[in-house]
Short mmCIF file of N, CA and C in Angstrom, two decimals:
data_model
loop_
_atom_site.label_atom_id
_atom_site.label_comp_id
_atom_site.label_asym_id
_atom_site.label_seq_id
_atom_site.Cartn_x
_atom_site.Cartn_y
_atom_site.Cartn_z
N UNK A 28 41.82 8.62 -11.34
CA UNK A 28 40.83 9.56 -11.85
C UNK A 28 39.48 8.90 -12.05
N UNK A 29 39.30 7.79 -12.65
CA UNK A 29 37.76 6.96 -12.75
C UNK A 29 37.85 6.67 -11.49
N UNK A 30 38.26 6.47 -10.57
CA UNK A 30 37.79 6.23 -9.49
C UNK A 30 37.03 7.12 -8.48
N UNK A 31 37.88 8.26 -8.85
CA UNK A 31 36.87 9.67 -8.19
C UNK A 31 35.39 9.78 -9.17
N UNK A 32 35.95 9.75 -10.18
CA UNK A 32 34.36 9.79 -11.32
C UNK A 32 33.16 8.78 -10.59
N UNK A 33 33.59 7.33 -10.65
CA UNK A 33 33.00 6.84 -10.20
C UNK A 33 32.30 6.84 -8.46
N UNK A 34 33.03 7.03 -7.85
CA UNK A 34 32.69 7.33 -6.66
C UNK A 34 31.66 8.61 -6.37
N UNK A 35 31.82 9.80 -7.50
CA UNK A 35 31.11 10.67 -7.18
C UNK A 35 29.94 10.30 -7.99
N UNK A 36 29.83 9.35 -9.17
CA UNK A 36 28.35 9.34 -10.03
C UNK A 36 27.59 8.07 -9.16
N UNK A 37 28.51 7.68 -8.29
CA UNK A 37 27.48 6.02 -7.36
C UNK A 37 27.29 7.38 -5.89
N UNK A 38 27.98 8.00 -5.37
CA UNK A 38 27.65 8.58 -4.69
C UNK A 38 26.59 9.72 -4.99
N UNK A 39 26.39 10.05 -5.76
CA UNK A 39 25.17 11.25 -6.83
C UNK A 39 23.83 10.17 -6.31
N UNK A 40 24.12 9.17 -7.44
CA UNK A 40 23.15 8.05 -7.73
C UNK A 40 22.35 7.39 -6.05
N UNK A 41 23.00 7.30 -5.66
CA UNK A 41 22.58 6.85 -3.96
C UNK A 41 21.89 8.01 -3.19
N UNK A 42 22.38 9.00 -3.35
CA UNK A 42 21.65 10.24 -2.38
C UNK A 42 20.52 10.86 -3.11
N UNK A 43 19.82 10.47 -4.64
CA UNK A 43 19.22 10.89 -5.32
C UNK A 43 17.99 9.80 -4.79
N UNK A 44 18.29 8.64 -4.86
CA UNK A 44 17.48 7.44 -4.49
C UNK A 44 17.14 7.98 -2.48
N UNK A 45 18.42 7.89 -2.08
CA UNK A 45 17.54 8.39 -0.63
C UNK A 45 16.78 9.24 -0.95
N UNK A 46 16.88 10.16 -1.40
CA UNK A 46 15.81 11.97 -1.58
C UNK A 46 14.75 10.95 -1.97
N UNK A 47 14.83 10.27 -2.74
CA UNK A 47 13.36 9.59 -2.93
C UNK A 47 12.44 8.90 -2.15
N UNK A 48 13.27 8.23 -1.35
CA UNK A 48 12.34 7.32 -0.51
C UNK A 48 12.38 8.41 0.94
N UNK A 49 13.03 9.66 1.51
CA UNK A 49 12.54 10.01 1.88
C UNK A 49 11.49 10.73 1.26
N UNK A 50 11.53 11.39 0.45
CA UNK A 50 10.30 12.42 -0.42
C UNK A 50 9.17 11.30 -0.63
N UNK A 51 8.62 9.93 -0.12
CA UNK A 51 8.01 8.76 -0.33
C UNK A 51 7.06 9.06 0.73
N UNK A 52 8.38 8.57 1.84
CA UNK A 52 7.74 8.56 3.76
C UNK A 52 6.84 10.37 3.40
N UNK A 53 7.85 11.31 3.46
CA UNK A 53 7.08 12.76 3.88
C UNK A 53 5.71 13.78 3.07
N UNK A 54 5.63 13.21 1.38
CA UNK A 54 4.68 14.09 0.54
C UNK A 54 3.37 12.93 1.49
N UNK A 55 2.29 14.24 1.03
CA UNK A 55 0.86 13.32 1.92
C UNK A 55 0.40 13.03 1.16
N UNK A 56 0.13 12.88 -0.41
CA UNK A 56 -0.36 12.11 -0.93
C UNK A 56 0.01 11.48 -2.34
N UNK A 57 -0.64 10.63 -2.82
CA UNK A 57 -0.23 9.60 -3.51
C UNK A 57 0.34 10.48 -4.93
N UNK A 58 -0.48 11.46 -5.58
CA UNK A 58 0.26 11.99 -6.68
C UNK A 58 1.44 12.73 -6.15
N UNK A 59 1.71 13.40 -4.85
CA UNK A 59 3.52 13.83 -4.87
C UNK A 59 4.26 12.92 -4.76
N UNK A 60 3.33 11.83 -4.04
CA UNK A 60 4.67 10.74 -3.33
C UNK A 60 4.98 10.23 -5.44
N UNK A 61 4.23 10.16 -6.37
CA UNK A 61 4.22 9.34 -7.21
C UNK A 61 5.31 10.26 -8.05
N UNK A 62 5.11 11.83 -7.61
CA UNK A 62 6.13 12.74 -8.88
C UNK A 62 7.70 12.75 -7.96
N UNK A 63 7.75 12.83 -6.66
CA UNK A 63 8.81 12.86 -6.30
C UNK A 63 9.86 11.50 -6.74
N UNK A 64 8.86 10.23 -6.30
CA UNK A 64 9.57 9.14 -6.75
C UNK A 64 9.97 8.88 -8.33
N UNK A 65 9.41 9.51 -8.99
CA UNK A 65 9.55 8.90 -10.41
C UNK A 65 10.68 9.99 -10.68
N UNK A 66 11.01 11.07 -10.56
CA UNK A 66 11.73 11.87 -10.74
C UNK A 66 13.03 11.81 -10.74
N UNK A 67 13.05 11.46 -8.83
CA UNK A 67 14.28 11.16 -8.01
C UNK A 67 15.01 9.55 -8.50
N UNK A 68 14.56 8.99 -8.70
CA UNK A 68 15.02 7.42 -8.77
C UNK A 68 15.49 7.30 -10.12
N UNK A 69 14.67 7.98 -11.11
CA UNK A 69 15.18 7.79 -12.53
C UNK A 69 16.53 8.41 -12.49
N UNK A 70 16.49 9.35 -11.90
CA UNK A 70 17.95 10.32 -12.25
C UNK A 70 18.64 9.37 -10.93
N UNK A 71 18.89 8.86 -10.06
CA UNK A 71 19.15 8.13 -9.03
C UNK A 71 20.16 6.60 -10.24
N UNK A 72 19.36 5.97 -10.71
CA UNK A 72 19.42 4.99 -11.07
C UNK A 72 20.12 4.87 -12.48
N UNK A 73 19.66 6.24 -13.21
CA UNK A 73 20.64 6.83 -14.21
C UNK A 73 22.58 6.88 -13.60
N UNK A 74 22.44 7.74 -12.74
CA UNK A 74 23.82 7.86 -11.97
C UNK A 74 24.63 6.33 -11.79
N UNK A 75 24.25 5.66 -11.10
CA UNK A 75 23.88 4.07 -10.16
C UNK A 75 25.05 3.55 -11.38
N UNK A 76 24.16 3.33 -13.08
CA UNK A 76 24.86 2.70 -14.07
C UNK A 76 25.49 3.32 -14.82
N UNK A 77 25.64 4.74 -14.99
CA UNK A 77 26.13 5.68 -15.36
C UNK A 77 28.39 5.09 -14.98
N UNK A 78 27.81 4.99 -13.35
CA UNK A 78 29.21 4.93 -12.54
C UNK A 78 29.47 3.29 -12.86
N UNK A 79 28.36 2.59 -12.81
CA UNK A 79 28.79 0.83 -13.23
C UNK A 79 29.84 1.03 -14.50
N UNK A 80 28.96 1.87 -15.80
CA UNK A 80 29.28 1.94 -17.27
C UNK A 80 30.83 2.48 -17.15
N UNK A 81 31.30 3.28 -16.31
CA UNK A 81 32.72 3.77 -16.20
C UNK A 81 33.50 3.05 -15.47
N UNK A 82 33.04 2.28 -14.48
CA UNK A 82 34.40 1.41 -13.82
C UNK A 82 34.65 0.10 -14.64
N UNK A 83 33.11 -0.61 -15.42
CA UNK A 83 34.05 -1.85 -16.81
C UNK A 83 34.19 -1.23 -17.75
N UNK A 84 34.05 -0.24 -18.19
CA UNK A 84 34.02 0.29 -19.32
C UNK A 84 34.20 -0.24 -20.53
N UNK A 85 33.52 -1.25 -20.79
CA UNK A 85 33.88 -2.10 -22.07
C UNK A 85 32.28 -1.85 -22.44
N UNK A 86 32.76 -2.23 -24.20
CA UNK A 86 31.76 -1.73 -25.37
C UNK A 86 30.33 -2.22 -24.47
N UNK A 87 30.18 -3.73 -24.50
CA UNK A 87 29.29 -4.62 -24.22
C UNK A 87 28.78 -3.71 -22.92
N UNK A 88 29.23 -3.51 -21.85
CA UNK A 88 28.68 -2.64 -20.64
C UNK A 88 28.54 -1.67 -20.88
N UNK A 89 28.93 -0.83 -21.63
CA UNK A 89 28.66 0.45 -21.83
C UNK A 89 27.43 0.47 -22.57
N UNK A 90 26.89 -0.55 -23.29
CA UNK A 90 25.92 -0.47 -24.64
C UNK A 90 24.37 -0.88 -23.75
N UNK A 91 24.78 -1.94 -22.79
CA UNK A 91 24.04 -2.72 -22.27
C UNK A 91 23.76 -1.17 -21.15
N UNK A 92 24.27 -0.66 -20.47
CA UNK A 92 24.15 0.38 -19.42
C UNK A 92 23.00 1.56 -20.16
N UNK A 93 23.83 2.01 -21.48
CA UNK A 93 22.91 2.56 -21.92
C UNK A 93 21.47 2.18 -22.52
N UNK A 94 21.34 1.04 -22.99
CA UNK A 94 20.29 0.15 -23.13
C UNK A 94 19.01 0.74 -21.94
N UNK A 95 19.64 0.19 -21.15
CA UNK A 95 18.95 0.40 -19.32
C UNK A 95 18.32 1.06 -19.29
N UNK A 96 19.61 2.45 -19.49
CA UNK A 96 18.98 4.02 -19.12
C UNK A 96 17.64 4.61 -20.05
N UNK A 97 18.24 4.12 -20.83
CA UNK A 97 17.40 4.90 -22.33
C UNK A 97 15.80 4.09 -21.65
N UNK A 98 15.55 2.99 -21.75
CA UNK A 98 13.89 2.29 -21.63
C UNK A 98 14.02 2.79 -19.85
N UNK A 99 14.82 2.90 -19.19
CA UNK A 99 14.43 3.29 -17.35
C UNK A 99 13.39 4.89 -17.71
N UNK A 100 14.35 6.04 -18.37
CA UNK A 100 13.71 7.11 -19.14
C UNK A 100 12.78 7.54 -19.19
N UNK A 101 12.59 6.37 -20.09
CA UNK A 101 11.14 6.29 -21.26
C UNK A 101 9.93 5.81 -20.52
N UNK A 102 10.03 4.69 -19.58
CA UNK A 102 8.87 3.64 -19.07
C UNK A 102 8.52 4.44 -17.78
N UNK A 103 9.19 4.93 -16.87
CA UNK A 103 9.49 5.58 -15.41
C UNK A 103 7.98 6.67 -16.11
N UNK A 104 8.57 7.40 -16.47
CA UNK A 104 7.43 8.78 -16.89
C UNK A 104 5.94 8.00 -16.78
N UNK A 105 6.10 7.34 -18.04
CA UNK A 105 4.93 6.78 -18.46
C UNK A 105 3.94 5.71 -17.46
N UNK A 106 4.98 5.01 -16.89
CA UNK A 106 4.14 3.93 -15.53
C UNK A 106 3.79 5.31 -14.41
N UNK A 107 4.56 5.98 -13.92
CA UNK A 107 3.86 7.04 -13.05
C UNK A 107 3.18 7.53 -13.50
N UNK A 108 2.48 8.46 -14.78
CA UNK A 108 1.53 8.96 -15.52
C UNK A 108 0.34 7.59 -15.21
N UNK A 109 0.68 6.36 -15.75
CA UNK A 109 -0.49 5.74 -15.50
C UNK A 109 -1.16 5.60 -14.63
N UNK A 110 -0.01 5.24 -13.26
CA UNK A 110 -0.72 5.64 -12.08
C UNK A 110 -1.20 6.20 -11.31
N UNK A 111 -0.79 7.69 -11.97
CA UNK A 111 -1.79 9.06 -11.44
C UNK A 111 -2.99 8.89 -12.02
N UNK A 112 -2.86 8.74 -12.95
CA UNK A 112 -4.54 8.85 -13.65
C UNK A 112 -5.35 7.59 -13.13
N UNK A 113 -5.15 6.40 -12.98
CA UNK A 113 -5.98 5.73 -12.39
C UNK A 113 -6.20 5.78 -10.79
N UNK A 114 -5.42 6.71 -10.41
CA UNK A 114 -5.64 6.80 -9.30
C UNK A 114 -6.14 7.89 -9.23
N UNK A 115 -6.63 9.19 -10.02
CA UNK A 115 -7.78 9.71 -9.83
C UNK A 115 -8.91 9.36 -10.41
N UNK A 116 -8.88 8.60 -11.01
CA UNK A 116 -10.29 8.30 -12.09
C UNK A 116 -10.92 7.21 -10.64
N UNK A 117 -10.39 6.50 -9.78
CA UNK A 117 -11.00 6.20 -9.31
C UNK A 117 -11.01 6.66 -8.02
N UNK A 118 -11.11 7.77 -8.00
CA UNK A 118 -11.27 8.48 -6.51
C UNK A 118 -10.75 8.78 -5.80
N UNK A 119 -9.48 8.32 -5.79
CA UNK A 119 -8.56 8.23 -4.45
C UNK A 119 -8.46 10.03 -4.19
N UNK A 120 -8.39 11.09 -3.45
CA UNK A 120 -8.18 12.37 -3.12
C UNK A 120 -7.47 12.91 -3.28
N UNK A 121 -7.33 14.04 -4.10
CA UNK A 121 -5.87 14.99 -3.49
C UNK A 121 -5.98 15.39 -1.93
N UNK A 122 -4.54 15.86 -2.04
CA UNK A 122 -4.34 16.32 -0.58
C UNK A 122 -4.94 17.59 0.17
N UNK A 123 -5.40 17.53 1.18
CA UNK A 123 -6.43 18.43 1.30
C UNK A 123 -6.27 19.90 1.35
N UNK A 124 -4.45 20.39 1.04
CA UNK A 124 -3.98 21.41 0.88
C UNK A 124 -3.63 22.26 -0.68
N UNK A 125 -4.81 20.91 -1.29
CA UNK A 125 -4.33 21.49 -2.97
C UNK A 125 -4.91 22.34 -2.87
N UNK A 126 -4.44 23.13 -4.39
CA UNK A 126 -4.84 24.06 -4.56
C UNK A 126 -5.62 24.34 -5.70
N UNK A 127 -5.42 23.77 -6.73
CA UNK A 127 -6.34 23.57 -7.99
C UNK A 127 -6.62 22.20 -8.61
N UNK A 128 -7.49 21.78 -9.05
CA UNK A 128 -7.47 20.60 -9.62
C UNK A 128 -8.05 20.56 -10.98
N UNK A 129 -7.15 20.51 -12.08
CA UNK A 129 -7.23 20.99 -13.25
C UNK A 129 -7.79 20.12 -14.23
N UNK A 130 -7.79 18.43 -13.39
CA UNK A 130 -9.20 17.48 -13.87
C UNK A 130 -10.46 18.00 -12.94
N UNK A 131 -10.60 18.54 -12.56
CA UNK A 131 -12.31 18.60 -11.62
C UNK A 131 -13.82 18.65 -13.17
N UNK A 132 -14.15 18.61 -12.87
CA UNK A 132 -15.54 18.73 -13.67
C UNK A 132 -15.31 18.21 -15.34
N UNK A 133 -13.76 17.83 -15.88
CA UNK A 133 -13.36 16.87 -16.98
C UNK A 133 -13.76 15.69 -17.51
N UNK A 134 -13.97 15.26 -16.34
CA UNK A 134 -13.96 13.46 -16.23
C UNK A 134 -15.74 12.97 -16.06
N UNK A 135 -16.02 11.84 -17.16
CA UNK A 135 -17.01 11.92 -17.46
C UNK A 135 -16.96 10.16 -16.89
N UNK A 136 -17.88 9.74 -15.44
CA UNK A 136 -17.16 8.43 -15.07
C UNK A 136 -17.65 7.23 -15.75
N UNK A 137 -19.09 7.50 -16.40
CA UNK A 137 -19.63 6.65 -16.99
C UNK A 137 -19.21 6.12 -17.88
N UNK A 138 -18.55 7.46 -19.10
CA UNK A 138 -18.03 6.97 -20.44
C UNK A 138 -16.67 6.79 -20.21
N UNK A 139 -15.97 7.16 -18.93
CA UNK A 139 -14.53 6.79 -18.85
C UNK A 139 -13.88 7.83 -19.95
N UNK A 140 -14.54 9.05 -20.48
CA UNK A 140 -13.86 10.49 -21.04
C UNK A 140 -13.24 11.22 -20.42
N UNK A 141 -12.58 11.30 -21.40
CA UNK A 141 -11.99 13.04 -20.69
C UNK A 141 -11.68 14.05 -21.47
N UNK A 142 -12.78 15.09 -21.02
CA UNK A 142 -12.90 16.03 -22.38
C UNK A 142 -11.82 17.13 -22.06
N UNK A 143 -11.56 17.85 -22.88
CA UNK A 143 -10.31 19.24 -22.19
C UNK A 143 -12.12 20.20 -22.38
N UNK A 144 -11.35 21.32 -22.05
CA UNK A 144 -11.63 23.03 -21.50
C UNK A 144 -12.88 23.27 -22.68
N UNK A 145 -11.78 23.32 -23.68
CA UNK A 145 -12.08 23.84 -25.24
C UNK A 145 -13.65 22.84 -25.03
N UNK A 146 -14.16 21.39 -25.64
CA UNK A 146 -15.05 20.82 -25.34
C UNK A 146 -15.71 21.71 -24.11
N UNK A 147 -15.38 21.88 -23.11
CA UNK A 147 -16.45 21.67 -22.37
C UNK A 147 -16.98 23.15 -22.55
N UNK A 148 -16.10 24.28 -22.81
CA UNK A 148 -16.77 26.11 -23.37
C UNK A 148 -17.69 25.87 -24.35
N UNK A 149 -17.29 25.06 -25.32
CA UNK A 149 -17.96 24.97 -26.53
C UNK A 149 -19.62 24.58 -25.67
N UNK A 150 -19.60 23.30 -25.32
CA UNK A 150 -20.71 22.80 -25.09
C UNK A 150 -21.66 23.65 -23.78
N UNK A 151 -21.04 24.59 -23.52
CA UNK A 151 -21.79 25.51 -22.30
C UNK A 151 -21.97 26.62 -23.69
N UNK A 152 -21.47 27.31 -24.49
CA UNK A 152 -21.78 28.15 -24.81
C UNK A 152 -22.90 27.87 -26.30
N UNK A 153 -23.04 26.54 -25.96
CA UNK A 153 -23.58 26.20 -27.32
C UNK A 153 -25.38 25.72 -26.51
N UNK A 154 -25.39 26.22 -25.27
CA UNK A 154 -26.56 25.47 -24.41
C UNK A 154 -27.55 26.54 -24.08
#
C-alpha cells in the first residue's frame, strides 16, 4: 500500500515539475514563464518529499521533509514576487498580447515609488 502512495505522490511530483519546465520553454514572457514556474514546481517539489516523507517514514524525515516544505512555500511566492517586480521596474516588457497593465502610470522611476489608484485620484482630483 505505501508503495502505491508513494509511487503516485513521486509520480504527481514529477509531472507537476515537467508542466513546469514545459510552461518555461512555451509562456512568451518573463512574468508567465515566472507564475507558471513558481506555481508548478512548488506543488511539484511539495509531492517529490511528500512521497520521500512516506517511504522512511521516521520522525527525523518526516520533521526534516516538512521543514522543507513549509520554507519551499513560503520563499517560492516571495523570490518570484521579487522577480516580477524588478523585472518591471526596470523595463523589461509585457507580452505584446497583454491586456491590462495594472502598474502602468504607478511607478514613479526616479523616487523608486509606487503609489496605488487611491493616491493617484486623490492627487488628480485635488489639481
Amino acid at each position: 500500500m505505501n508503495d502505491l502512495l508513494i509511487l503516485g505522490l513521486s509520480t504527481l511530483g514529477a509531472l507537476f515539475i515537467l508542466l513546469a519546465a514545459i510552461g518555461f520553454v512555451k509562456m512568451p514572457d518573463i512574468y508567465l514563464r515566472i507564475s507558471v514556474t513558481t506555481k508548478a514546481v512548488t506543488l511539484g517539489i511539495g509531492l517529490m518529499l511528500a512521497s520521500a516523507a512516506v517511504h522512511f517514514g521516521t520522525e527525523s524525515i518526516v520533521s526534516r521533509v516538512l521543514a522543507i516544505v513549509f520554507f519551499v512555500f513560503l520563499t517560492s511566492p516571495v523570490g518570484a514576487h521579487l522577480i516580477g517586480r524588478v523585472s518591471y521596474f526596470t523595463g523589461i516588457p509585457l507580452w505584446k498580447n497583454s491586456l491590462h497593465d495594472d502598474l502602468k502610470g504607478k511607478y514613479n522611476p526616479t523616487t523608486h515609488k509606487l503609489s496605488s489608484s487611491e493616491t493617484t485620484d486623490e492627487s488628480e482630483s485635488n489639481s
